[in-house]
Tab-separated table of C-alpha atoms in Angstrom:
chain	number	residue	atom	x	y	z
T	1	LEU	CA	5.150	55.423	-8.516
T	2	TYR	CA	8.952	53.747	-7.976
T	3	GLN	CA	11.144	55.919	-6.878
T	4	LEU	CA	14.659	56.154	-8.679
T	5	ASP	CA	16.143	57.323	-5.749
T	6	ARG	CA	15.640	54.257	-3.806
T	7	PRO	CA	18.150	51.311	-3.685
T	8	ARG	CA	17.044	48.115	-5.579
T	9	PRO	CA	16.303	45.031	-4.184
T	10	GLU	CA	19.845	42.741	-5.514
T	11	ALA	CA	17.865	39.671	-8.531
T	12	ALA	CA	19.089	36.777	-6.884
T	13	THR	CA	21.725	35.197	-8.991
T	14	LYS	CA	23.491	31.094	-9.069
T	15	ILE	CA	25.940	30.017	-10.097
T	16	VAL	CA	25.557	27.118	-12.529
T	17	GLY	CA	28.079	25.328	-14.437
T	18	GLY	CA	30.732	27.963	-13.958
T	19	GLU	CA	27.919	31.292	-14.635
T	20	LYS	CA	26.221	33.301	-12.999
T	21	SER	CA	22.401	32.859	-13.638
T	22	PHE	CA	19.124	34.075	-12.609
T	23	ASP	CA	17.886	32.237	-9.769
T	24	PHE	CA	13.980	31.883	-10.240
T	25	THR	CA	12.957	29.338	-7.436
T	26	MET	CA	11.815	32.585	-5.864
T	27	PHE	CA	8.956	32.373	-7.742
T	28	HIS	CA	8.334	28.742	-7.724
T	29	LYS	CA	8.661	28.749	-3.886
T	30	ASP	CA	5.001	29.615	-3.556
T	31	ILE	CA	3.912	26.310	-5.246
T	32	TRP	CA	6.046	24.140	-4.020
T	33	GLU	CA	5.349	25.018	-0.410
T	34	ARG	CA	1.216	23.830	-1.175
T	35	ALA	CA	2.873	21.012	-3.201
T	36	ARG	CA	4.452	20.109	-0.116
T	37	LYS	CA	1.125	20.400	2.251
T	38	ARG	CA	-1.180	19.043	-0.210
T	39	SER	CA	1.715	16.029	0.090
T	40	GLU	CA	1.521	15.274	3.490
T	41	GLY	CA	-1.869	15.471	3.995
T	42	MET	CA	-1.837	12.603	1.335
T	43	LEU	CA	0.325	10.315	3.791
T	44	ALA	CA	-1.261	11.189	6.587
T	45	ASP	CA	-5.127	10.129	4.876
T	46	GLN	CA	-3.494	6.343	3.592
T	47	LYS	CA	-3.599	5.166	7.194
T	48	GLY	CA	-0.007	4.547	8.075
T	49	GLY	CA	1.026	3.662	5.318
T	50	ALA	CA	-1.850	1.219	4.925
T	51	LEU	CA	-3.610	0.324	0.888
T	52	CYS	CA	-6.354	-1.988	-0.006
T	53	TYR	CA	-6.068	-3.025	-3.718
T	54	ARG	CA	-10.165	-2.649	-4.816
T	55	GLU	CA	-9.693	-2.415	-9.176
T	56	SER	CA	-5.727	-3.635	-9.334
T	57	LEU	CA	-3.926	-6.799	-7.378
T	58	PRO	CA	-1.355	-6.629	-5.565
T	59	ARG	CA	2.184	-7.648	-6.690
T	60	PRO	CA	4.971	-8.027	-4.622
T	61	GLU	CA	8.315	-6.032	-4.228
T	62	CYS	CA	10.830	-9.191	-4.966
T	63	LYS	CA	9.885	-12.102	-7.299
T	64	VAL	CA	8.218	-15.313	-6.005
T	65	ALA	CA	8.436	-18.409	-7.169
T	66	ALA	CA	6.536	-19.695	-9.515
T	67	CYS	CA	4.733	-23.904	-7.837
T	68	ALA	CA	1.368	-25.597	-8.434
T	69	GLN	CA	-0.139	-24.857	-5.328
T	70	VAL	CA	0.069	-22.839	-2.442
T	71	LYS	CA	-1.156	-23.786	0.525
T	72	ILE	CA	-3.619	-20.254	2.555
T	73	ARG	CA	-5.607	-18.956	5.073
T	74	ARG	CA	-7.581	-16.161	4.456
T	75	VAL	CA	-9.467	-13.713	6.747
T	76	GLN	CA	-13.090	-12.355	5.158
T	77	VAL	CA	-15.002	-9.010	6.124
T	78	ASN	CA	-18.362	-7.733	4.613
T	79	THR	CA	-16.426	-3.408	4.174
T	80	GLU	CA	-12.793	-1.872	3.885
T	81	ASP	CA	-12.744	-0.389	6.708
T	82	LYS	CA	-12.823	-4.095	8.371
T	83	ILE	CA	-10.255	-5.485	6.384
T	84	MET	CA	-8.443	-1.922	7.407
T	85	ARG	CA	-8.740	-2.553	11.170
T	86	CYS	CA	-6.878	-6.057	10.439
T	87	TYR	CA	-4.947	-5.251	8.402
T	88	GLN	CA	-3.217	-3.086	10.634
T	89	ALA	CA	-3.703	-5.852	13.386
T	90	MET	CA	-1.412	-8.283	11.714
T	91	ALA	CA	1.239	-5.306	10.340
T	92	ALA	CA	1.958	-4.500	14.099
T	93	GLY	CA	5.505	-5.512	15.163
T	94	GLY	CA	6.030	-6.082	10.795
T	95	GLY	CA	7.638	-5.983	8.354
T	96	THR	CA	6.392	-5.072	4.409
T	97	ASP	CA	7.327	-3.865	1.145
T	98	CYS	CA	6.295	-1.595	-1.308
T	99	HIS	CA	2.989	-3.365	-2.023
T	100	GLY	CA	1.754	-3.520	1.450
T	101	PHE	CA	2.957	-7.589	1.510
T	102	LEU	CA	4.041	-9.109	5.881
T	103	LEU	CA	7.199	-10.773	5.159
T	104	GLY	CA	7.732	-13.270	7.985
T	105	ALA	CA	4.049	-12.188	9.583
T	106	SER	CA	3.151	-14.418	12.314
T	107	LEU	CA	-0.105	-17.907	11.900
T	108	GLY	CA	-0.774	-17.574	14.800
T	109	ARG	CA	-1.982	-14.067	15.287
T	110	PHE	CA	-3.268	-14.374	11.731
T	111	MET	CA	-5.464	-17.492	12.586
T	112	THR	CA	-6.459	-16.167	15.704
T	113	LEU	CA	-7.640	-12.858	13.769
T	114	ALA	CA	-9.406	-15.356	10.715
T	115	LYS	CA	-11.238	-16.857	14.119
T	116	GLU	CA	-12.408	-13.477	15.575
T	117	LYS	CA	-12.610	-11.776	12.974
T	118	SER	CA	-14.051	-13.185	9.374
T	119	ASP	CA	-16.950	-13.555	8.662
T	120	ALA	CA	-15.873	-16.630	6.092
T	121	VAL	CA	-17.332	-20.441	6.670
T	122	ASP	CA	-13.777	-21.009	7.098
T	123	SER	CA	-13.225	-18.640	10.188
T	124	LYS	CA	-13.368	-21.482	13.175
T	125	ASP	CA	-10.293	-23.257	11.236
T	126	GLY	CA	-7.984	-20.048	11.292
T	127	GLY	CA	-9.481	-19.258	7.901
T	128	ASP	CA	-7.841	-22.528	6.687
T	129	LEU	CA	-8.322	-23.394	2.970
T	130	GLY	CA	-6.226	-25.448	2.887
T	131	TRP	CA	-3.711	-26.600	-0.630
T	132	ILE	CA	-5.349	-25.758	-3.020
T	133	ALA	CA	-4.185	-25.669	-7.080
T	134	ARG	CA	-3.653	-22.369	-10.075
T	135	GLY	CA	-7.810	-22.032	-10.901
T	136	LYS	CA	-9.805	-23.618	-8.871
T	137	VAL	CA	-10.407	-20.795	-6.766
T	138	GLU	CA	-11.762	-17.083	-7.727
T	139	PRO	CA	-9.538	-15.561	-9.593
T	140	ARG	CA	-8.283	-12.570	-7.777
T	141	LEU	CA	-7.947	-14.874	-4.834
T	142	ASP	CA	-6.104	-16.962	-6.831
T	143	VAL	CA	-3.776	-14.469	-8.563
T	144	VAL	CA	-2.383	-13.303	-5.029
T	145	ALA	CA	-2.676	-16.442	-3.475
T	146	PHE	CA	-0.052	-16.953	-5.672
T	147	ALA	CA	1.617	-14.313	-5.426
T	148	THR	CA	2.160	-14.303	-2.258
T	149	PRO	CA	5.611	-15.271	-0.611
T	150	ARG	CA	5.853	-18.809	1.583
T	151	GLY	CA	4.895	-17.196	5.511
T	152	GLY	CA	3.456	-14.024	3.983
T	153	CYS	CA	0.192	-11.924	4.090
T	154	SER	CA	-1.039	-10.135	1.056
T	155	PRO	CA	-1.600	-7.113	1.906
T	156	PRO	CA	-5.703	-5.906	1.590
T	157	PHE	CA	-7.757	-6.571	-1.704
T	158	ARG	CA	-11.296	-6.652	-2.792
T	159	VAL	CA	-12.373	-9.713	-4.520
T	160	LYS	CA	-16.112	-8.404	-5.363
T	161	PRO	CA	-18.211	-5.745	-3.926
T	162	ALA	CA	-18.150	-6.100	-0.371
T	163	CYS	CA	-15.888	-9.722	0.237
T	164	PHE	CA	-12.542	-8.049	0.613
T	165	GLN	CA	-9.674	-10.600	1.608
T	166	LEU	CA	-6.020	-10.811	3.767
T	167	VAL	CA	-4.422	-14.295	2.475
T	168	PHE	CA	-1.726	-16.358	4.865
T	169	VAL	CA	1.045	-18.355	2.554
T	170	GLU	CA	1.577	-20.627	4.975
T	171	ASP	CA	2.999	-23.038	2.023
T	172	ARG	CA	4.106	-23.714	-1.326
T	173	ARG	CA	4.764	-27.101	-3.395
């Protein structure tokens, strides 16, 4: 039972457009708090902001000029966990765009990583695939190779089941 002689709490109000109106934010505070905690948890689960592209393919933040050939190197492994560790090793101390492309990546670091971690037959050469033209390699590798800027390393992506890669573009022509 509500007692009439007890003082009522004052309703929260705010001024909007010069007029006094009821402030409904207190009704949503618990919802906002749950959403904030959920988003913090999602960010923590992203392993430092790294993302492996499984179905879609990465696209760089800025448009890369079209070219006929690219000189690429790759790291190829059979699990997502391995490729994420390789990507994090490449990303140490480098800058990325919002889609995970490492800009100004270290060629020496990439070659060492390819020799030590890659499962591909070209790993002994530092993952060197040489100059490739459009349409001459696997379609998913082709799209990522031609989208990666010169001197950049792609984010990890899946080429086919149990085949994950990083691509480093040495040059474009």
